[in-house]
Short mmCIF file of C-alpha atoms in Angstrom, two decimals:
data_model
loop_
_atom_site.label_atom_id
_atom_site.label_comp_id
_atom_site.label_asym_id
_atom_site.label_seq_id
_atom_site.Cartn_x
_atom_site.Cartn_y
_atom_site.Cartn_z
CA UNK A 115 162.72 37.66 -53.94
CA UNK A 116 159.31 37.16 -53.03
CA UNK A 117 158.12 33.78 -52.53
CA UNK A 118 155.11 31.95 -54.41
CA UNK A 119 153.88 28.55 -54.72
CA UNK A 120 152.72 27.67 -58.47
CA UNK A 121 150.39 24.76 -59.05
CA UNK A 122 150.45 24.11 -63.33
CA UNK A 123 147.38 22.45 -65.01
CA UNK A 124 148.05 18.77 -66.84
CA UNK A 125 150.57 19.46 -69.29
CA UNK A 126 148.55 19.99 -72.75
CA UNK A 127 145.73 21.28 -71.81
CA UNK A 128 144.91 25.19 -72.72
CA UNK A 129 145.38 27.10 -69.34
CA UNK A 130 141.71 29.07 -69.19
CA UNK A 131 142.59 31.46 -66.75
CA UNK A 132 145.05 33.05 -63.77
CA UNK A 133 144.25 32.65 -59.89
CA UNK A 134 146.03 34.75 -56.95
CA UNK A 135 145.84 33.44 -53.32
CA UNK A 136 145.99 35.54 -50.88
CA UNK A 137 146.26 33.43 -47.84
CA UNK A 138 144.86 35.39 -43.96
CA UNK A 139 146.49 35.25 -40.26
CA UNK A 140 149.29 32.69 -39.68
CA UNK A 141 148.94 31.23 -43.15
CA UNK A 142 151.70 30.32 -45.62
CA UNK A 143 151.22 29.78 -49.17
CA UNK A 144 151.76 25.60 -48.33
CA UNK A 145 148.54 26.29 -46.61
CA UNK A 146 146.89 26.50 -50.22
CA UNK A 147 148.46 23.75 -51.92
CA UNK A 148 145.08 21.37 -52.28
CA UNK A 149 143.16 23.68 -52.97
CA UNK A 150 145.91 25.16 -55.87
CA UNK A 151 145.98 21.65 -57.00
CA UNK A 152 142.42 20.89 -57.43
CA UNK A 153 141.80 24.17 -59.06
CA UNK A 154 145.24 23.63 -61.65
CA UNK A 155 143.82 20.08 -62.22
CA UNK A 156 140.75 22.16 -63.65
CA UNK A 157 143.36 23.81 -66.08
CA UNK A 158 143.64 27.16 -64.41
CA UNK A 159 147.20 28.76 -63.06
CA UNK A 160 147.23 28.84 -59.46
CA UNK A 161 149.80 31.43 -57.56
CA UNK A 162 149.80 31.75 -53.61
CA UNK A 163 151.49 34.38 -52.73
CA UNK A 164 152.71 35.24 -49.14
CA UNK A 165 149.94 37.17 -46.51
CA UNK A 166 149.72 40.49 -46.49
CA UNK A 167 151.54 42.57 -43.41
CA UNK A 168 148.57 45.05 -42.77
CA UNK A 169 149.66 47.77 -40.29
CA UNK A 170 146.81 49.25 -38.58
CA UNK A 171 147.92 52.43 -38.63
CA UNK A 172 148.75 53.03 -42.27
CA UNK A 173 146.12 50.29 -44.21
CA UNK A 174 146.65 52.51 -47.25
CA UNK A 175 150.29 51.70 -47.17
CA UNK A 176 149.24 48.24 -46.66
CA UNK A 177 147.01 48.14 -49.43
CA UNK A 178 149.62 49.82 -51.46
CA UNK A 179 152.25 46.80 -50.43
CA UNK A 180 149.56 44.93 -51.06
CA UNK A 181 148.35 46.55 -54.73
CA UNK A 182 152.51 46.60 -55.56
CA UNK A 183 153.08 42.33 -54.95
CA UNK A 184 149.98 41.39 -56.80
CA UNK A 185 151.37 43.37 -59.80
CA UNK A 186 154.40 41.22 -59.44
CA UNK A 187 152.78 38.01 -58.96
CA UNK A 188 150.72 38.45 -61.70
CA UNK A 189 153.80 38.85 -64.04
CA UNK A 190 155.55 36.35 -66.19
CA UNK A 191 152.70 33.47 -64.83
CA UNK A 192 151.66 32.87 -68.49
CA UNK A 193 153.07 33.72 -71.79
CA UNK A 194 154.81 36.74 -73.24
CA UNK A 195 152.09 38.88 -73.34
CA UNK A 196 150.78 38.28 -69.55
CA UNK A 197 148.33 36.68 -67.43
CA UNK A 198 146.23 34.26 -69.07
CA UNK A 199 142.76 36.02 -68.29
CA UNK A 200 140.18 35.36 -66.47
CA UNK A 201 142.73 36.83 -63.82
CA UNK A 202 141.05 36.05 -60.30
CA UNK A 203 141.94 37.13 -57.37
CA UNK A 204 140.95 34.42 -53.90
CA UNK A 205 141.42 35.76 -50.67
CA UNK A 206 140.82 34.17 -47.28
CA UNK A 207 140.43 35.81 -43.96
CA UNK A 208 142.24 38.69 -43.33
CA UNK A 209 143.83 38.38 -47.07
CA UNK A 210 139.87 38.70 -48.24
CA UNK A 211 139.18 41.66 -46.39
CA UNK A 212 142.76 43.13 -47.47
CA UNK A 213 141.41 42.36 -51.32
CA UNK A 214 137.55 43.31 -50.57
CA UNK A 215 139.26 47.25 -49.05
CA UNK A 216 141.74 47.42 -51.87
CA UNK A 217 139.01 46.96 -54.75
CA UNK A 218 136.41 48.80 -53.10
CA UNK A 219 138.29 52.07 -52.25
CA UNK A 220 137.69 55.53 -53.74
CA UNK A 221 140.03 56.01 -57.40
CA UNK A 222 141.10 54.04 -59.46
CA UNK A 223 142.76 50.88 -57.04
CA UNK A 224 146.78 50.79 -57.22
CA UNK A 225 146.28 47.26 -59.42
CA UNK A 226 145.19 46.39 -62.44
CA UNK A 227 141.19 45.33 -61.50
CA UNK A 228 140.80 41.63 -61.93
CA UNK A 229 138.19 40.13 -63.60
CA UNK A 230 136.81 38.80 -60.86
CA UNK A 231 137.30 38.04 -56.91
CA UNK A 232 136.71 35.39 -54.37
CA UNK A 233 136.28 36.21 -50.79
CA UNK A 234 136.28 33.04 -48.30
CA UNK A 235 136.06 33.35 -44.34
CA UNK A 236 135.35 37.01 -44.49
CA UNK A 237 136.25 38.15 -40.98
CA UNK A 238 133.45 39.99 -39.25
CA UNK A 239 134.26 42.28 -35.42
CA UNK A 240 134.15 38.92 -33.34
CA UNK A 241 136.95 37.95 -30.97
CA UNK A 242 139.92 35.81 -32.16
CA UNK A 243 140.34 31.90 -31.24
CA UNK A 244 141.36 32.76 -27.85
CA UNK A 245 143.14 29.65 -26.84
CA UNK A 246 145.75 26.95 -27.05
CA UNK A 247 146.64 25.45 -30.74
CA UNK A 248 143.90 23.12 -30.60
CA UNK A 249 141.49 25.64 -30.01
CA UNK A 250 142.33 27.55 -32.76
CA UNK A 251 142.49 24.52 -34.68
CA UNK A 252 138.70 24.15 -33.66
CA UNK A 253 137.74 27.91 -34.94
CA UNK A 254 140.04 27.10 -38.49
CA UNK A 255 138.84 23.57 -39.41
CA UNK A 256 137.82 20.11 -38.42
CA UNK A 257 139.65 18.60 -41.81
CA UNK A 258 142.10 16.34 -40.03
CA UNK A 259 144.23 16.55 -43.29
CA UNK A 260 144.24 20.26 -42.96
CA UNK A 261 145.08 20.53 -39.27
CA UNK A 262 148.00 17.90 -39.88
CA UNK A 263 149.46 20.51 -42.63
CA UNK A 264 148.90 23.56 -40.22
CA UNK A 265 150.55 21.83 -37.34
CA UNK A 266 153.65 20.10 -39.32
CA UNK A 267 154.35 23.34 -41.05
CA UNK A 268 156.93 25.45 -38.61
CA UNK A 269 156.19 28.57 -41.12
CA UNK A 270 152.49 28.54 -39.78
CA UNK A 271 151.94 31.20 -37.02
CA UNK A 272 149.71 30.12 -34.34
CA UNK A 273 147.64 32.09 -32.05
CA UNK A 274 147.48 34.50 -34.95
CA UNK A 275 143.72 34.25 -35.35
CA UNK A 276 144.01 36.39 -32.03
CA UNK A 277 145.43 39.39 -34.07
CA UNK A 278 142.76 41.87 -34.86
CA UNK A 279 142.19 42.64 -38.26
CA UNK A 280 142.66 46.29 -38.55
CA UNK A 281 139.25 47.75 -37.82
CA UNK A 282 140.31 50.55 -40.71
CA UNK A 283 140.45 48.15 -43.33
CA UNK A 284 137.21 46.14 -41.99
CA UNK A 285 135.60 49.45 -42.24
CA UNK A 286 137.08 49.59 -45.71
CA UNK A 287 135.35 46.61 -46.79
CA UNK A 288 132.20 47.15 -45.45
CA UNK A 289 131.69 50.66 -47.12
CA UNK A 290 133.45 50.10 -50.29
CA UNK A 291 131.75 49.42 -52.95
CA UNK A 292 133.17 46.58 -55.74
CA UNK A 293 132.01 46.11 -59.09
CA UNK A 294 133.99 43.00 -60.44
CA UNK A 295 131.95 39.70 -59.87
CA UNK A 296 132.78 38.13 -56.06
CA UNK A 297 132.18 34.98 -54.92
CA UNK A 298 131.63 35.42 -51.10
CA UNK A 299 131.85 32.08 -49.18
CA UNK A 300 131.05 31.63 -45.66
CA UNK A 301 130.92 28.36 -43.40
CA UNK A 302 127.73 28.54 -41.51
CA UNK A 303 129.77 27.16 -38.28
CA UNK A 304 132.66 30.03 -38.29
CA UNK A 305 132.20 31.71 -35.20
CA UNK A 306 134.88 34.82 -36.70
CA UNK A 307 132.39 35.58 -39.35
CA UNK A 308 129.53 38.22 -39.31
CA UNK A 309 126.70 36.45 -41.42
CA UNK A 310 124.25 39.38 -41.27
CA UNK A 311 127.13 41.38 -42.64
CA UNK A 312 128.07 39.47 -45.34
CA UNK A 313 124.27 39.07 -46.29
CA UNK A 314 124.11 42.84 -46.41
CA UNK A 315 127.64 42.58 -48.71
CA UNK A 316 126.19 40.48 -50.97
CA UNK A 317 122.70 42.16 -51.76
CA UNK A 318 124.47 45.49 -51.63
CA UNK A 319 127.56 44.87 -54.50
CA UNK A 320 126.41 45.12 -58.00
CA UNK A 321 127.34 41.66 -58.62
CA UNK A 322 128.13 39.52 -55.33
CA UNK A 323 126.94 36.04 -54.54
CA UNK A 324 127.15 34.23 -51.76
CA UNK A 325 127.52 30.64 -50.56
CA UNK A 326 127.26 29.24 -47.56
CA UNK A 327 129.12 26.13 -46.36
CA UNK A 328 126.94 23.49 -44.76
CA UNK A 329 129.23 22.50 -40.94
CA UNK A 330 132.07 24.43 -42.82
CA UNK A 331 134.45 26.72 -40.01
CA UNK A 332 136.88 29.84 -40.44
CA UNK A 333 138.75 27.87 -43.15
CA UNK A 334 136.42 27.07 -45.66
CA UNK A 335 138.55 26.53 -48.44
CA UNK A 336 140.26 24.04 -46.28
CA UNK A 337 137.37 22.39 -44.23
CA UNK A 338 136.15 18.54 -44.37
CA UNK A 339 133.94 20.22 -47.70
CA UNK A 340 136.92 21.09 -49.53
CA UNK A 341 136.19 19.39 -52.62
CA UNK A 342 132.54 20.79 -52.89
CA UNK A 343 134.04 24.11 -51.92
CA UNK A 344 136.48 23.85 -54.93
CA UNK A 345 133.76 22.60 -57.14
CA UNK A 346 131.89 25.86 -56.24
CA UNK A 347 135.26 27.93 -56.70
CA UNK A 348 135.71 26.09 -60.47
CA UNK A 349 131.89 26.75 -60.98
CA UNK A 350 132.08 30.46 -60.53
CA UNK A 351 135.51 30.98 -62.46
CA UNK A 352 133.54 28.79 -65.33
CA UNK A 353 130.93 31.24 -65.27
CA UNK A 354 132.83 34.08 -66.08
CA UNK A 355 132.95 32.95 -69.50
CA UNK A 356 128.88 33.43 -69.58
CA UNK A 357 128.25 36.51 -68.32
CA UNK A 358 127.99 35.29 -65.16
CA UNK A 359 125.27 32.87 -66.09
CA UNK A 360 125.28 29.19 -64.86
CA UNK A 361 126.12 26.57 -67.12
CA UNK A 362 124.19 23.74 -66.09
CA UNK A 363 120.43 24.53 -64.52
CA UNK A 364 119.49 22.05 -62.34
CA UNK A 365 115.52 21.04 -61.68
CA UNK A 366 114.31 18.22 -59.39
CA UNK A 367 111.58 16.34 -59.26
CA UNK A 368 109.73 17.47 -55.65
CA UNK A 369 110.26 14.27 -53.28
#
């Protein structure tokens, strides 16, 4: 049985949509939990799912493992008749650039298209954390709440940032080409990310924004801006409702 962790909005309230995480390298769905709970206090269904095992020398059978569990998540997290939509797939790290290559290859992908994706800590072609815990701990986050959780949980991998993401499935996501509305976010101080590259991503996909993380590292769904972060996350899923139009326009006064 596959595992998941569910976070459920307050009890009452009208669930207005389903969100997927797929966590990246040396991550365990407990690695989501804060940010599953600050999106289900928002009313939305949060799954995180396990990390995908990509083998570099099959990534369509990975993406095909990959394709197959998301099906399965996806089922029996609402009532009878499915997924409460939006469905939303989040993916960080390597589980981003898993999503980005899945939804962006040739056909017709091996999973029902979401409505929409989030991509956080897009790896770029830059070495891994190259070090002892606390160095990796550096690259990941300066949270301390967030290092305490990746340190205390045995499940957590470390020195898995070291692990190449397969350069087939990188090359995947660069050239593919996806047409569901993505939220790309990016900490401006995560030295595994290729900003230039994810600049190009997000002027070249039909309907890609991205946002950058003031001081935020590899982690940015779990760095000291976590809350702004998930305000951004709840922003964009609120958005879907409006045709990808903001809500609330905002217009200052020049200091």
């Amino acid at each position: 049985m596959t595992r998941y962790d569910d976070h459920h909005g307050p009890e009452g309230l009208r669930v207005r949509g389903t969100v997927l995480v797929v966590p990246g390298r040396g991550e365990t769905p407990a690695t989501y939990a804060r940010f599953g709970r600050r999106l289900a206090a928002d009313a939305y269904r949060v799954r995180v799912v396990e990390a995908p095992l990509l083998d570099a020398g099959d990534p369509a059978a990975s993406l095909d493992r990959l394709a197959g569990r998301l099906s399965e998540a996806v089922e029996n997290t609402g009532p009878r008749d499915g997924a409460v939509r939006p469905v939303v797939l989040v993916g960080a790290d390597s589980g981003a650039a898993a999503l980005a290559a899945l939804l962006g290859r040739a056909g017709a992908p091996a999973v029902r298209p979401p409505d929409a994706l989030v991509l956080a800590g897009l790896p770029g072609r830059t070495g891994g954390a190259a070090g002892a815990w606390d160095r990796e701990l550096d690259v990941r986050t300066a949270c301390p709440a967030h290092r305490g959780v990746l340190t205390q949980d045995p499940r957590v991998r470390r020195g898995a940032l070291d692990e190449a993401v397969p350069e087939s499935l990188l090359a995947a996501a660069d050239e593919g080409e996806v047409t569901v509305p993505v939220l790309l976010l990016t900490g401006d101080a995560d030295p595994l990310a290729d900003h230039e590259a994810l600049v190009r991503t997000a002027t070249s996909w039909p309907r890609a924004r991205l946002s950058v993380v003031h001081g935020a590292h590899h982690d940015v769904l779990n760095d000291l801006q976590h809350r702004s972060v998930a305000a951004e996350v709840v922003t964009f899923l609120e958005t879907l409702r409006n045709e990808l139009r903001p809500l609330i326009t905002v217009r200052s006064s020049p200091w």
